[in-house]
Each structure stands twice: as structure tokens, then as C-alpha cells.
Tab-separated table of C-alpha atoms in Angstrom:
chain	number	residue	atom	x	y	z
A	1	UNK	CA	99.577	69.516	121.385
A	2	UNK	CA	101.634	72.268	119.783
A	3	UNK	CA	104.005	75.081	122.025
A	4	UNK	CA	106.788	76.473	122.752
A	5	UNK	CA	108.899	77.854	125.590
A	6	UNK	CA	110.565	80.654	126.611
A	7	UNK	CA	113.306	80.488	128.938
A	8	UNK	CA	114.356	84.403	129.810
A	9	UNK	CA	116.652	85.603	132.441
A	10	UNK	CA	115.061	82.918	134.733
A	11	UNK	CA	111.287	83.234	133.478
A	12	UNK	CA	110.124	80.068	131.821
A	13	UNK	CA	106.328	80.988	130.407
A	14	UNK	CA	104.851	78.060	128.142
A	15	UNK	CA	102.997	79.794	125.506
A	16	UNK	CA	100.068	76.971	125.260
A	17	UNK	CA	98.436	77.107	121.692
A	18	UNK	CA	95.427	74.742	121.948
A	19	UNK	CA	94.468	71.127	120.923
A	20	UNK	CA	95.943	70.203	117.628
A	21	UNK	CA	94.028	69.885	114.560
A	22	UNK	CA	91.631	71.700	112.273
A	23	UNK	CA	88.436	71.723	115.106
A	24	UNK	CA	90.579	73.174	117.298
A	25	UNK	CA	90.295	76.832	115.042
A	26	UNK	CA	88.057	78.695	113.733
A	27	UNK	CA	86.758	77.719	110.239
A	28	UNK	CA	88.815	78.843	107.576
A	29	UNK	CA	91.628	79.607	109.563
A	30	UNK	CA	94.749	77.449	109.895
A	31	UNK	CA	97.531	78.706	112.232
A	32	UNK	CA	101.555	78.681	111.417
A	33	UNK	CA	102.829	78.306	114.347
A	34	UNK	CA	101.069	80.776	117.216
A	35	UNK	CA	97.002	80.505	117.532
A	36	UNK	CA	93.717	81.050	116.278
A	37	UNK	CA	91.015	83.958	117.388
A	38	UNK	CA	89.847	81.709	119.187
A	39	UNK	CA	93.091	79.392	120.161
A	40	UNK	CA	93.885	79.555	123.557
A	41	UNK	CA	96.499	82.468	123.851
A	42	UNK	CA	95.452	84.886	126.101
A	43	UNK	CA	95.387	88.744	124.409
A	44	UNK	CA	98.298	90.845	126.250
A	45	UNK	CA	96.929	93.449	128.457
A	46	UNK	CA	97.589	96.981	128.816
A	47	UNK	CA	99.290	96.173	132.127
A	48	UNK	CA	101.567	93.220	130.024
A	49	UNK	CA	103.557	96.159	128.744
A	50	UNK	CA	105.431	99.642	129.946
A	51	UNK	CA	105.115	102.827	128.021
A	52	UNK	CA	107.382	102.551	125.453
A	53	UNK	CA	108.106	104.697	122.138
A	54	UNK	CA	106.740	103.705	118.966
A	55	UNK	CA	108.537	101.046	116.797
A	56	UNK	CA	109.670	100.725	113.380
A	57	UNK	CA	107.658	98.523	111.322
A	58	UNK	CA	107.680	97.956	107.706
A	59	UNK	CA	104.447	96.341	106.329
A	60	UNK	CA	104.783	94.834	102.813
A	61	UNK	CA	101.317	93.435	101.155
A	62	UNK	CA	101.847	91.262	97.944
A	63	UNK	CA	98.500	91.456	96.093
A	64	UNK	CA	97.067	89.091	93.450
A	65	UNK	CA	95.780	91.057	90.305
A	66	UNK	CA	94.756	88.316	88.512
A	67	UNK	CA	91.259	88.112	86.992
A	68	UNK	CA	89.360	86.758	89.715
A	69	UNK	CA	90.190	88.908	92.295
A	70	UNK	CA	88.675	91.863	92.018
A	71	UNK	CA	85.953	91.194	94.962
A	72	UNK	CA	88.663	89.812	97.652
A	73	UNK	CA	90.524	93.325	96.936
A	74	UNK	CA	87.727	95.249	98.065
A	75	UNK	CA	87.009	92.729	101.426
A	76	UNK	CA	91.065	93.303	102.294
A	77	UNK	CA	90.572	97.362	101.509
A	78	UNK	CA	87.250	96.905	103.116
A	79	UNK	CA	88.446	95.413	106.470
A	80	UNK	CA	92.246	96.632	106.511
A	81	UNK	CA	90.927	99.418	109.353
A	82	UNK	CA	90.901	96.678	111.737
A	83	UNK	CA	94.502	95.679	110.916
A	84	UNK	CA	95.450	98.766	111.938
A	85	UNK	CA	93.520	98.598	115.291
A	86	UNK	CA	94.990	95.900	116.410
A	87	UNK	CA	99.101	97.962	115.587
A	88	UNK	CA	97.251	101.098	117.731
A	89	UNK	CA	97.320	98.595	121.032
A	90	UNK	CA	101.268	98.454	120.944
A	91	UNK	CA	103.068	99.981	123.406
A	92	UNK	CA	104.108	103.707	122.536
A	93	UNK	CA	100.921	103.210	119.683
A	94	UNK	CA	100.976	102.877	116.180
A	95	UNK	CA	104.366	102.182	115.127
A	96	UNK	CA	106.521	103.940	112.987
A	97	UNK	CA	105.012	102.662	109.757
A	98	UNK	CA	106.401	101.925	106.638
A	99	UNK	CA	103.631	100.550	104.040
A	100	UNK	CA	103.764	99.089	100.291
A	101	UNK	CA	101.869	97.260	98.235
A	102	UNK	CA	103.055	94.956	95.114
A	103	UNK	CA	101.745	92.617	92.876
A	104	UNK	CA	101.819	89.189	92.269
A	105	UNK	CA	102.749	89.533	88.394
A	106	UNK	CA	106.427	88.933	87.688
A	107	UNK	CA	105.908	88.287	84.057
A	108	UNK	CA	106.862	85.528	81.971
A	109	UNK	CA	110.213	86.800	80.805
A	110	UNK	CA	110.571	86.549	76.936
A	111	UNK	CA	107.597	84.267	76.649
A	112	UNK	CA	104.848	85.936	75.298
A	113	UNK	CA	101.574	85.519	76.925
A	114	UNK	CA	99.106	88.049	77.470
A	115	UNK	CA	99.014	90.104	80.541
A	116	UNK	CA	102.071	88.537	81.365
A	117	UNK	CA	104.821	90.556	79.266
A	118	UNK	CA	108.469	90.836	79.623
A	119	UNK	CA	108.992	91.120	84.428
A	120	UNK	CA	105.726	92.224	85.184
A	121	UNK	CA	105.609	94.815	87.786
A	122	UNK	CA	108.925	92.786	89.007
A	123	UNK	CA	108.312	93.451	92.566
A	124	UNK	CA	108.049	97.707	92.324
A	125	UNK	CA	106.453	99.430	94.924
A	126	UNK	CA	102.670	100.283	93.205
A	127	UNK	CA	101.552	103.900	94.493
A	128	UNK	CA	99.037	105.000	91.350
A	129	UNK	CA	95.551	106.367	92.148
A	130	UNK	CA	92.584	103.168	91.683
A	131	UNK	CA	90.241	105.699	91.155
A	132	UNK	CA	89.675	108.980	92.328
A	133	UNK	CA	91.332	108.844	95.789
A	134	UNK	CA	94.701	109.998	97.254
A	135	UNK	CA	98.329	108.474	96.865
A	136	UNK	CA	101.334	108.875	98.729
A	137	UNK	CA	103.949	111.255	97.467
A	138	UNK	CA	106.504	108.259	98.040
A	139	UNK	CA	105.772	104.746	96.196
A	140	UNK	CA	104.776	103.285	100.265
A	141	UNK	CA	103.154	105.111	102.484
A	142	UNK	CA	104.682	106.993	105.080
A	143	UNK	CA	103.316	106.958	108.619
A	144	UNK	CA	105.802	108.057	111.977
A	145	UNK	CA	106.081	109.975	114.603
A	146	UNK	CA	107.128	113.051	115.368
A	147	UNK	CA	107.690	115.772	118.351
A	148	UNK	CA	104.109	117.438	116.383
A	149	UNK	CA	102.155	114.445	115.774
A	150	UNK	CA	102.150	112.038	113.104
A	151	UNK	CA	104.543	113.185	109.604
A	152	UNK	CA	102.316	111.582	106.838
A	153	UNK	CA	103.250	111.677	103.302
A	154	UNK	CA	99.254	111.622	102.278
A	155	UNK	CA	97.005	114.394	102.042
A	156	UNK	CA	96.113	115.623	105.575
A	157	UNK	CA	92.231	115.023	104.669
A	158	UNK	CA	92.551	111.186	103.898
A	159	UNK	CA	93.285	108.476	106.217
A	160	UNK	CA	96.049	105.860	106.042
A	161	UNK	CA	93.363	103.645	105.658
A	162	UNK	CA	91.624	105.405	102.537
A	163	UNK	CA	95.036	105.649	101.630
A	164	UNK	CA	95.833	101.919	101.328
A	165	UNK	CA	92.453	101.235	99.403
A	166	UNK	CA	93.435	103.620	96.846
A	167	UNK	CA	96.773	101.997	95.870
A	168	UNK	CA	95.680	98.216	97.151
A	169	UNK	CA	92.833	98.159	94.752
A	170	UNK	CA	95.676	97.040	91.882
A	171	UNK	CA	92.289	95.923	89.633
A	172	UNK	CA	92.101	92.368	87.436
A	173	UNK	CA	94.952	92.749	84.498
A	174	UNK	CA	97.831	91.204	85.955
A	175	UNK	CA	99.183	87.714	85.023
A	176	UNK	CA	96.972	84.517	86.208
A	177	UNK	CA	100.409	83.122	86.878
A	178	UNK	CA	100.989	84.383	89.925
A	179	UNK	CA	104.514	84.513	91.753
A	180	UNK	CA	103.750	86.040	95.291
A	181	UNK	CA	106.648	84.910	96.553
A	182	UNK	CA	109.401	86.035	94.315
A	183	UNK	CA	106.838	89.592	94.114
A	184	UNK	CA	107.791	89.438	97.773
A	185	UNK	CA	111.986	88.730	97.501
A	186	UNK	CA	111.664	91.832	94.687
A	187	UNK	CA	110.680	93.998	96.297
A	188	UNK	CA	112.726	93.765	99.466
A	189	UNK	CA	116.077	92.474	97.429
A	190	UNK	CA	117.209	96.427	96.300
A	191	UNK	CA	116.701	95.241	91.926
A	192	UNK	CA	114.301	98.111	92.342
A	193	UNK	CA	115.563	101.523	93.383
A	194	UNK	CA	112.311	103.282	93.298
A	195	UNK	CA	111.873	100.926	96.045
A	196	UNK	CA	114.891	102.189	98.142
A	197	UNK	CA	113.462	103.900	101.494
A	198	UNK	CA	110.669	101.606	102.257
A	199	UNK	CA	112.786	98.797	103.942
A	200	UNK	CA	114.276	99.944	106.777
A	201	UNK	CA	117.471	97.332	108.416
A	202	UNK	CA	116.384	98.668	112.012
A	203	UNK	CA	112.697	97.930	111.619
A	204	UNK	CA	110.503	94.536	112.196
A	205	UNK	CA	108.654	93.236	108.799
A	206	UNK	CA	105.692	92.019	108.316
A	207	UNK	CA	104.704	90.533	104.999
A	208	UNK	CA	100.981	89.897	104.094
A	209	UNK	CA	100.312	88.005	100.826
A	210	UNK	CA	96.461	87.678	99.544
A	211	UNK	CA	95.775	86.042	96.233
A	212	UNK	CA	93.556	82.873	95.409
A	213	UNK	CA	95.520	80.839	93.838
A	214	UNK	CA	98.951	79.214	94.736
A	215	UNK	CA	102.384	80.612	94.056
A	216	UNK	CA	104.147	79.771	91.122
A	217	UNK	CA	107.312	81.360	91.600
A	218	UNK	CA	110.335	80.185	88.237
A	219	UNK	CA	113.741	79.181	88.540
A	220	UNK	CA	113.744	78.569	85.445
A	221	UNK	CA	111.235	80.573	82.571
A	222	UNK	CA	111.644	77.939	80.397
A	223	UNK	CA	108.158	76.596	82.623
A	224	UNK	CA	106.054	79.397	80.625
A	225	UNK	CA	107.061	78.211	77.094
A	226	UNK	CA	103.404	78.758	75.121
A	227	UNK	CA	104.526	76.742	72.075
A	228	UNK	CA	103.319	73.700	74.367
A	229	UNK	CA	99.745	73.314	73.870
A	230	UNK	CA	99.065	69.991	73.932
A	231	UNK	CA	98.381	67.112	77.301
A	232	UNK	CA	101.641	64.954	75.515
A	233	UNK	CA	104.040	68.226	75.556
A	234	UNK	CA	106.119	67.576	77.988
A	235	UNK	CA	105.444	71.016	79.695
A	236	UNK	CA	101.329	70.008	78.606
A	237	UNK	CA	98.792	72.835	77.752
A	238	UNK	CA	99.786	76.480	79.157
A	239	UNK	CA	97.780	77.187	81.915
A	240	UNK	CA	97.711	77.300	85.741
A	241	UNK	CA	97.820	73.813	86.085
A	242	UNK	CA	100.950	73.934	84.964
A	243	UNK	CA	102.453	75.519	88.397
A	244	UNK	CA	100.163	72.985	89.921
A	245	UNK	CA	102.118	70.375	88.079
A	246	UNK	CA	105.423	70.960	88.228
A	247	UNK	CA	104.942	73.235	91.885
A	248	UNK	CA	103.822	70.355	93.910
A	249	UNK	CA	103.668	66.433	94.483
A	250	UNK	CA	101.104	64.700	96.038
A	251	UNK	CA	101.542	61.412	97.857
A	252	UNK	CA	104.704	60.796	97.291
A	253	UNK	CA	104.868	61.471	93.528
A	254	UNK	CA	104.184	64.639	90.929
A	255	UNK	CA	100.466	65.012	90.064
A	256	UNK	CA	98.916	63.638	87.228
A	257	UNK	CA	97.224	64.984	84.259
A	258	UNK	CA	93.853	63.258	84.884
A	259	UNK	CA	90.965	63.014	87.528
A	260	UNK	CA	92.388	62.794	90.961
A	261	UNK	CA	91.738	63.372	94.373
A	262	UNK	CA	95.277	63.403	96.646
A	263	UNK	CA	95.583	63.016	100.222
A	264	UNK	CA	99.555	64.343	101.190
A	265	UNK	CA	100.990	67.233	98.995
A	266	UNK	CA	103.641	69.491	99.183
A	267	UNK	CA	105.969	71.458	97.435
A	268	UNK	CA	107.868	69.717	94.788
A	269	UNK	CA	111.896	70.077	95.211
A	270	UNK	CA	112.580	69.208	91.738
A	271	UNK	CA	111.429	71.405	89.134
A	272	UNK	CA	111.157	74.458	87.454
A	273	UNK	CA	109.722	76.397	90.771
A	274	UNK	CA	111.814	77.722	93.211
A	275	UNK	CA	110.878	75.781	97.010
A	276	UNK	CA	109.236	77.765	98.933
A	277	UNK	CA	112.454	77.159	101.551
A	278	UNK	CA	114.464	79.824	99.650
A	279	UNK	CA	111.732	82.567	99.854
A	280	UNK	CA	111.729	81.933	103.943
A	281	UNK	CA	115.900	82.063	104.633
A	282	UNK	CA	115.737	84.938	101.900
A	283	UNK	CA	113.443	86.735	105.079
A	284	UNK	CA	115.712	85.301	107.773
A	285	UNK	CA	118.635	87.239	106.165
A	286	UNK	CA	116.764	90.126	106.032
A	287	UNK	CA	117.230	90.700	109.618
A	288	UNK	CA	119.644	89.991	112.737
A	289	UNK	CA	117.139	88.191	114.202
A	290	UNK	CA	114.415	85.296	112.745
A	291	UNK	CA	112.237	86.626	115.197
A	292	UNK	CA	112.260	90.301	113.355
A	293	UNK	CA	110.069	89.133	110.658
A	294	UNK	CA	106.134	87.514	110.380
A	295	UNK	CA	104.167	86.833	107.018
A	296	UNK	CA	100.904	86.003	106.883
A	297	UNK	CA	99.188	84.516	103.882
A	298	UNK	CA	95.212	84.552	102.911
A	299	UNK	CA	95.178	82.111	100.190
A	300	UNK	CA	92.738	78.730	99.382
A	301	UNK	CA	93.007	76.721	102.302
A	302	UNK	CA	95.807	74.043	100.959
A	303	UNK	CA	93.124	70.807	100.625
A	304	UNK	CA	91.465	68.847	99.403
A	305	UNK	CA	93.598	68.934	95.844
A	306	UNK	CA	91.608	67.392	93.518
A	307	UNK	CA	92.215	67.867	89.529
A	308	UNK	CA	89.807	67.764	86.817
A	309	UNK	CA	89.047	68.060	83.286
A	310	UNK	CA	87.639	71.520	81.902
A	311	UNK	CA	85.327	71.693	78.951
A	312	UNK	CA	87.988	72.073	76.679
A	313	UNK	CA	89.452	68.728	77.637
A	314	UNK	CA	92.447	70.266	79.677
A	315	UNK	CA	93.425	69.288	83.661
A	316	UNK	CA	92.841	71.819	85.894
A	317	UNK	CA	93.293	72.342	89.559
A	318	UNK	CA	89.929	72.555	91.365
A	319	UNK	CA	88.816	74.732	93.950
A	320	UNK	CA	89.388	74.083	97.785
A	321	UNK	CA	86.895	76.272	98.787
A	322	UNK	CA	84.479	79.089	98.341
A	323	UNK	CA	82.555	82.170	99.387
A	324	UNK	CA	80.223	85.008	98.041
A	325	UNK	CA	83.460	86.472	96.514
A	326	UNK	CA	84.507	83.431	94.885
A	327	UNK	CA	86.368	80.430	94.855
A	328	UNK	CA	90.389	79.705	95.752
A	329	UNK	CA	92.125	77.002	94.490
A	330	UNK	CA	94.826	74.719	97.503
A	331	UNK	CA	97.757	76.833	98.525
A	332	UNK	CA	99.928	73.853	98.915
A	333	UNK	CA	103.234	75.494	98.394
A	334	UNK	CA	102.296	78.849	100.414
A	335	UNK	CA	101.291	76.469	103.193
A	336	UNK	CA	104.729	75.344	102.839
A	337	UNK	CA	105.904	78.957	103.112
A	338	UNK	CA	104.539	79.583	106.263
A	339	UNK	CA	105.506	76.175	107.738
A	340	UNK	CA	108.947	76.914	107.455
A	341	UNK	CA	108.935	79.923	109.586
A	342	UNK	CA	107.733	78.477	112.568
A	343	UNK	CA	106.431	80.478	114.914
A	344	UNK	CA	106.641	83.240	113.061
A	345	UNK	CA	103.536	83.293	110.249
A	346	UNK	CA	99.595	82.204	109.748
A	347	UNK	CA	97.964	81.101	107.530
A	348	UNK	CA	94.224	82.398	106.906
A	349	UNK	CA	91.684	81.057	104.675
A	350	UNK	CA	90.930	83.485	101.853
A	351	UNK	CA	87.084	81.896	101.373
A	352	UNK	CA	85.300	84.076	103.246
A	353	UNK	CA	82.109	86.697	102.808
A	354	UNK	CA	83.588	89.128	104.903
A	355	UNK	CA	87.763	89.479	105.752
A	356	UNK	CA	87.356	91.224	108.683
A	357	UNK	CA	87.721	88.339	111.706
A	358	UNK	CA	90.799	87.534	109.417
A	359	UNK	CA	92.331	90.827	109.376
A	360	UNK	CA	91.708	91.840	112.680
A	361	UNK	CA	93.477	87.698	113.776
A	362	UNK	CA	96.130	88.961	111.019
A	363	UNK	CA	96.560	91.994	113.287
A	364	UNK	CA	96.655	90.637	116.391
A	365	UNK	CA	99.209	88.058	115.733
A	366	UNK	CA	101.250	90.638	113.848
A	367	UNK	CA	101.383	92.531	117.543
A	368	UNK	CA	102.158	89.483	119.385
A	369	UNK	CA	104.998	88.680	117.288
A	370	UNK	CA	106.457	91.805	117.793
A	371	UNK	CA	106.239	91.927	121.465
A	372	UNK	CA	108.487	88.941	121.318
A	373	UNK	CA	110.704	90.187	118.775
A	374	UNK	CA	114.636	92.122	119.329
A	375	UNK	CA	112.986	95.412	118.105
A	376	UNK	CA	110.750	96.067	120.829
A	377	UNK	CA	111.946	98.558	122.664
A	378	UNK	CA	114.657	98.264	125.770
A	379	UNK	CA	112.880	98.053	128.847
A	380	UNK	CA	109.001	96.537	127.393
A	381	UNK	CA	107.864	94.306	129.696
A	382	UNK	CA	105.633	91.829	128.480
A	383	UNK	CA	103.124	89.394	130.671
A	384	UNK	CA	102.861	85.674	128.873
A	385	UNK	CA	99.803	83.473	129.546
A	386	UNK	CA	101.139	82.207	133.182
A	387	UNK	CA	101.520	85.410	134.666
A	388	UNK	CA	105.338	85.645	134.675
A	389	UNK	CA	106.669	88.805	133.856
A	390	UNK	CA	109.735	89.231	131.738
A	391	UNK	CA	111.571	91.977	131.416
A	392	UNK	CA	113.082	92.576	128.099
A	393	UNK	CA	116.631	93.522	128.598
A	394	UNK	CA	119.046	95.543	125.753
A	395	UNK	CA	117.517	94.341	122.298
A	396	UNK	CA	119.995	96.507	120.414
A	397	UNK	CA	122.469	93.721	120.601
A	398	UNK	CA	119.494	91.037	120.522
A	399	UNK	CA	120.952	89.650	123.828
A	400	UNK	CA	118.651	86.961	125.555
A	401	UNK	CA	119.924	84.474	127.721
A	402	UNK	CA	118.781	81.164	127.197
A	403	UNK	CA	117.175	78.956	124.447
A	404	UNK	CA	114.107	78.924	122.895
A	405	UNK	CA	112.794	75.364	121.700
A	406	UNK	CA	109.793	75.743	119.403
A	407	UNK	CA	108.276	72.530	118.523
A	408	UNK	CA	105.767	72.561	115.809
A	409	UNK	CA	103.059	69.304	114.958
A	410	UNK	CA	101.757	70.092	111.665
A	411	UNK	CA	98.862	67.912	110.689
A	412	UNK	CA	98.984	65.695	109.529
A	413	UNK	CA	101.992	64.457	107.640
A	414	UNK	CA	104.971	66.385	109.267
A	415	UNK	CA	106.404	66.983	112.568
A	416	UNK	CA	109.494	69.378	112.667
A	417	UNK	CA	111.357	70.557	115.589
A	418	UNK	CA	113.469	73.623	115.184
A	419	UNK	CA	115.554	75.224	117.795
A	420	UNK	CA	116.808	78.341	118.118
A	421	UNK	CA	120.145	79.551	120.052
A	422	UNK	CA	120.433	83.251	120.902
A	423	UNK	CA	124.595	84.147	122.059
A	424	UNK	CA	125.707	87.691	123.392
A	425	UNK	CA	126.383	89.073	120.230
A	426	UNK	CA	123.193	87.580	117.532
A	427	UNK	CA	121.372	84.863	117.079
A	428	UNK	CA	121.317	81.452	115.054
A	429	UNK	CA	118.910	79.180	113.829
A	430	UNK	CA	119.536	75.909	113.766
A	431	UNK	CA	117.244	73.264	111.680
A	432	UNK	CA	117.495	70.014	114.203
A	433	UNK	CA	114.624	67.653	112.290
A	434	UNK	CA	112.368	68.333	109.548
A	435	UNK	CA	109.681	66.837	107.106
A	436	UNK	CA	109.985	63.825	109.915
């Protein structure tokens, strides 16, 4: 069983999330931490929450461009109208939106490999036209309130919607070597100062990364050397299997360069990736509060890992699943992403002939974790699964009184308790057991 309670200015509400285990969701989806469509949470109602105004929220999507994803772009531009749904059912209504898109490409550094040159896109903001369509004036799009109407910084004739599509659609020519999750730290850390404008300190974040393959984020460049061609290199052959190789270990030890199915993987801690631990306390300090920020990731569900041998004699990762847009290969280490925010992120399957269940889920749990979060407005009240009704008292000053204790069983290796102590003044989160 997997929950967590909430003990509020004398309103304890357990927050019951369903039976562990995959049959207990809906296939192709794998929660982080709060529930499936389907999971056992109820949906808040209307009457959950007072009229409230419209919050801040800044919405950053980290997009593969690689060369296979081309037909998962258009299911995300496709279905992203139901995303948006699901915001519209906040209190106040849509929020005060902030909304970028990246890509995954971060380049290679001085290595040269093709379609990977010199930082990539290094975590800018893209706002260019995919076609003949509308962009935003600014590189995110710009979406608030104001005392007459909505102030958009899109052409009055397109929708945000439409909008998104035409800068989401970031084509097929970006690097296969995909690094979602320092994409994600680039464009939020201020290297960029076209980017300046889109994060907002006061506002809750939401991060959505979609891509098909796992991250492969460098410490060190030195991973991407292409003078190594051959399986007794050390580094072995230059492909994608190489952030399969040194990203993760299987069982207990790194992954081997020969026919293998593996049972227990995870991110490795010892090599030329970054862990995928830095990328979640790099989100944490983002904010006052952990509970400001969700990600959610539509990636290749993270098993069964099983390598291979291509025609031309090399290893390579195989696929964890499929759809009519393709394959995906196991997300191990973006698993491991979203398992360290607890709580606080999902995890969709990306293998699937139509995105919109996902993205609509995506959308919902993006609104429930900001009805729990310090920026919903003084005064909300919100109505938990019980019935109890807790009023949210001055969030300004992210004062709550009492603890939170989220306990997470993530199957099936790793059971991980975190707590997390709110004072008077801020908040704290303290790691009590983990990988145990």
C-alpha cells in the first residue's frame, strides 16, 4: 500500500493511492508518488475549493528532437488541449501562465559529432515558427490575467494551444544523445538571458519532459569522445548505448556489452553522467517550498532492459515498448528522476497510439499538486478524499502546522521514506531512509 498523510491545523486526511503494483494502473502508466486515472484518488470538486484568483504557474516542456520523434511530437501537440482543461478547473481558472519549450540537445561540447555541435540549444527558450503558424513575441508564451481579460503575447486569432504546436513541433535534427535533464537545469539556471522573464520566484513549476529514449545528461564530455569506435575502447563504439552503459547498472553491477536481459537497474553513481539526484535538489532550490514544484516525464516505460547486438555487430539498448508511433527504449535513470521527488512527479508511458488519457492524467495531477502546494492562494479550501475540509491558512510565509510523512513503496526493489518538516518561517526536507 502506498500514502501519505496530512496533518493540518487539526485535519488529518489520508490521501489513499491504491493497491501497489503495476495492475493496480492503467497500462502504460506508472505513478511517482500520487495516482493513476484510474488510482483511487477521488477528483476535487468544485465545492473542494473557494473562489480564489488565478495563480502563477510556470510550465516548462523539455522536448526530444532526436530522429525518431517526429510522430510523438505531433500526439503531445495533438492532445496538449486537454492539458490545459484540466489547469481551467483551478480555482480563480487558468492560472497565470508562463510557457516554454526546450530541447533535449545540449551538444557534445568540442567533440564533433553530427547534429550534436559545440552546446546544442543549451537549454534556450525555442519560440521559431514549425511551419506556417504563430509564435509568441517573447521566447515562452505569455498567458495572465488582467482587469480586461486575458494579456496574451500571441496573435489574438490563434489559441494558446495552436500556439504551443507551432513552437513544440522542434522537428527530428537534434542530437540522438539526449540530455533532458540538464536541457531542464539550463534553462531554469539564468546561463541563458534570453531566457530571463519566463521563471518567475513567486510562481509554482511544472516541468514536463517527453522524449523516447533515456537521459544522458555529462559531468564529464570526455563520455562523447568519437575517436572510440571499437567494443575494446574503453568508452566502446559511439552510440546511445553508450549513456546506457555508463548511465545505469543493472543488478548490482554496470551493464555489459553483450546479450542480456536484467532484472534491477538504476542509475549508476559512478560515471561520467550526472545522478539523476542532482537534477531533483537543483528543483527543490528552485523554490521555498518542495511542494512548489511537479515534473512529469513520458518516456519508455523503464523495463524490461534487455541489450542486443545490431547488424553491424555493436550492443544496443532494446526497446521496452511500442506503439503506432514507434518504439521507446527503458527510462531507467528518468524513473530515477521522478522517484526522488516523491510525491511530487509521474511517470507516463510514452508507447501509446494516442497521448491524450496521458495528458489529460498529466493535467490532472499537475492541478492536484498545486492545490496542495504554498502558492495556492490564502484562504483555498480544499476537500481531501475523507471529507475533511482544510482550510489553507497564510501561504505567503508557507506556514503549516504539523508534519507531513510521505511514505513511498516503489516496486519492486526500493522502499524510501522521506519526511518533511514545515516551521513558521519555511520548510525543510529531510531524507530519513533511502534505496532501503
Amino acid at each position: 500500500m502506498v500514502g501519505s498523510t496530512l496533518v493540518s491545523a487539526g485535519c488529518v486526511t489520508d490521501l489513499n493511492v491504491g493497491k501497489l503494483g503495476p495492475d493496480a494502473l492503467p497500462p502504460g502508466v506508472l505513478d511517482g508518488g500520487l495516482v493513476g486515472p484510474d488510482g483511487g484518488l477521488a477528483e476535487p470538486t468544485d465545492a473542494a475549493v473557494t473562489a480564489a484568483p488565478p495563480l502563477n504557474l510556470d510550465v516548462l516542456f523539455v522536448i526530444d528532437n532526436s530522429g525518431s520523434m517526429g510522430e510523438k511530437q505531433e500526439l503531445l501537440t495533438e492532445s496538449f488541449p486537454r492539458y490545459l482543461d484540466e489547469l481551467d478547473k483551478l480555482p480563480g481558472g487558468r492560472p497565470n501562465l508562463h510557457l516554454g519549450v526546450v530541447s533535449t540537445n545540449m551538444g557534445v561540447g568540442l567533440n564533433v559529432i553530427t547534429a550534436c555541435l559545440g552546446g546544442g540549444d543549451n537549454g534556450r527558450l525555442q519560440n521559431l515558427p514549425r511551419g506556417a503558424c504563430d509564435v509568441p513575441t517573447d521566447p515562452w508564451i505569455n498567458d495572465v490575467s488582467s482587469a480586461d481579460g486575458r494579456q496574451i503575447n500571441y496573435p489574438a486569432g490563434a489559441t494558446l494551444a495552436e500556439t504551443f504546436a507551432c513552437i513544440a513541433r522542434l522537428g527530428t535534427t537534434g542530437c540522438a544523445l539526449e540530455q533532458p535533464l540538464e536541457a531542464m537545469r539550463a534553462a531554469l539556471d539564468g546561463r541563458n538571458p534570453e531566457n530571463l522573464g519566463f521563471f518567475r520566484p513567486d510562481a509554482f513549476l511544472a516541468v514536463v519532459i517527453v522524449t523516447d529514449e533515456d537521459d544522458c545528461s555529462a559531468a564529464d564530455l570526455a563520455m562523447f569522445e568519437p575517436g572510440q569506435t571499437a567494443l575494446s575502447d574503453p568508452l566502446g563504439p559511439l552510440s546511445s548505448f553508450r549513456c546506457t552503459e555508463f548511465g545505469i547498472i543493472c543488478d548490482g553491477d554496470p551493464i555489459a556489452r553483450a546479450p542480456a536481459t536484467y532484472q534491477e537497474c538504476e542509475s549508476r553513481p559512478d560515471s561520467y553522467l550526472r545522478h539523476p539526484f542532482e537534477y531533483a535538489d537543483f528543483l527543490d532550490a528552485t523554490k521555498a517550498s518542495p511542494y512548489s514544484v511537479f515534473v512529469g516525464v513520458i518516456a519508455g516505460t523503464p523495463s524490461p532492459v534487455k541489450v542486443g547486438i545490431a547488424e553491424d555487430g555493436k550492443p544496443e539498448l532494446l526497446p521496452s515498448c511500442a506503439s503506432d508511433a514507434g518504439t521507446a527504449t527503458p527510462a531507467v535513470r528518468l524513473r530515477n528522476f521522478v522517484d526522488e521527488l516523491p510525491g511530487r512527479g509521474t511517470f507516463i508511458s510514452i508507447c501509446r497510439d494516442n497521448l491524450g488519457e496521458a495528458i489529460t492524467f498529466l493535467g490532472a495531477e499537475t492541478r492536484r499538486a498545486i492545490l496542495l502546494s504554498p502558492e495556492n492562494p490564502p484562504g483555498a479550501i480544499k476537500e481531501a478524499t475523507s471529507g475533511c475540509a482544510c482550510v489553507v491558512d497564510d501561504r505567503t510565509q508557507a506556514r503549516w502546522t504539523g508534519l507531513i510523512v510521505v511514505v513511498l513503496a516503489l516496486w519492486p526493489r526500493r522502499r524510501r521514506q522521506i519526511t518533511l518538516a514545515r516551521g513558521a518561517t519555511g520548510s525543510s526536507l529531510l531524507r530519513m531512509a533511502s534505496d532501503k
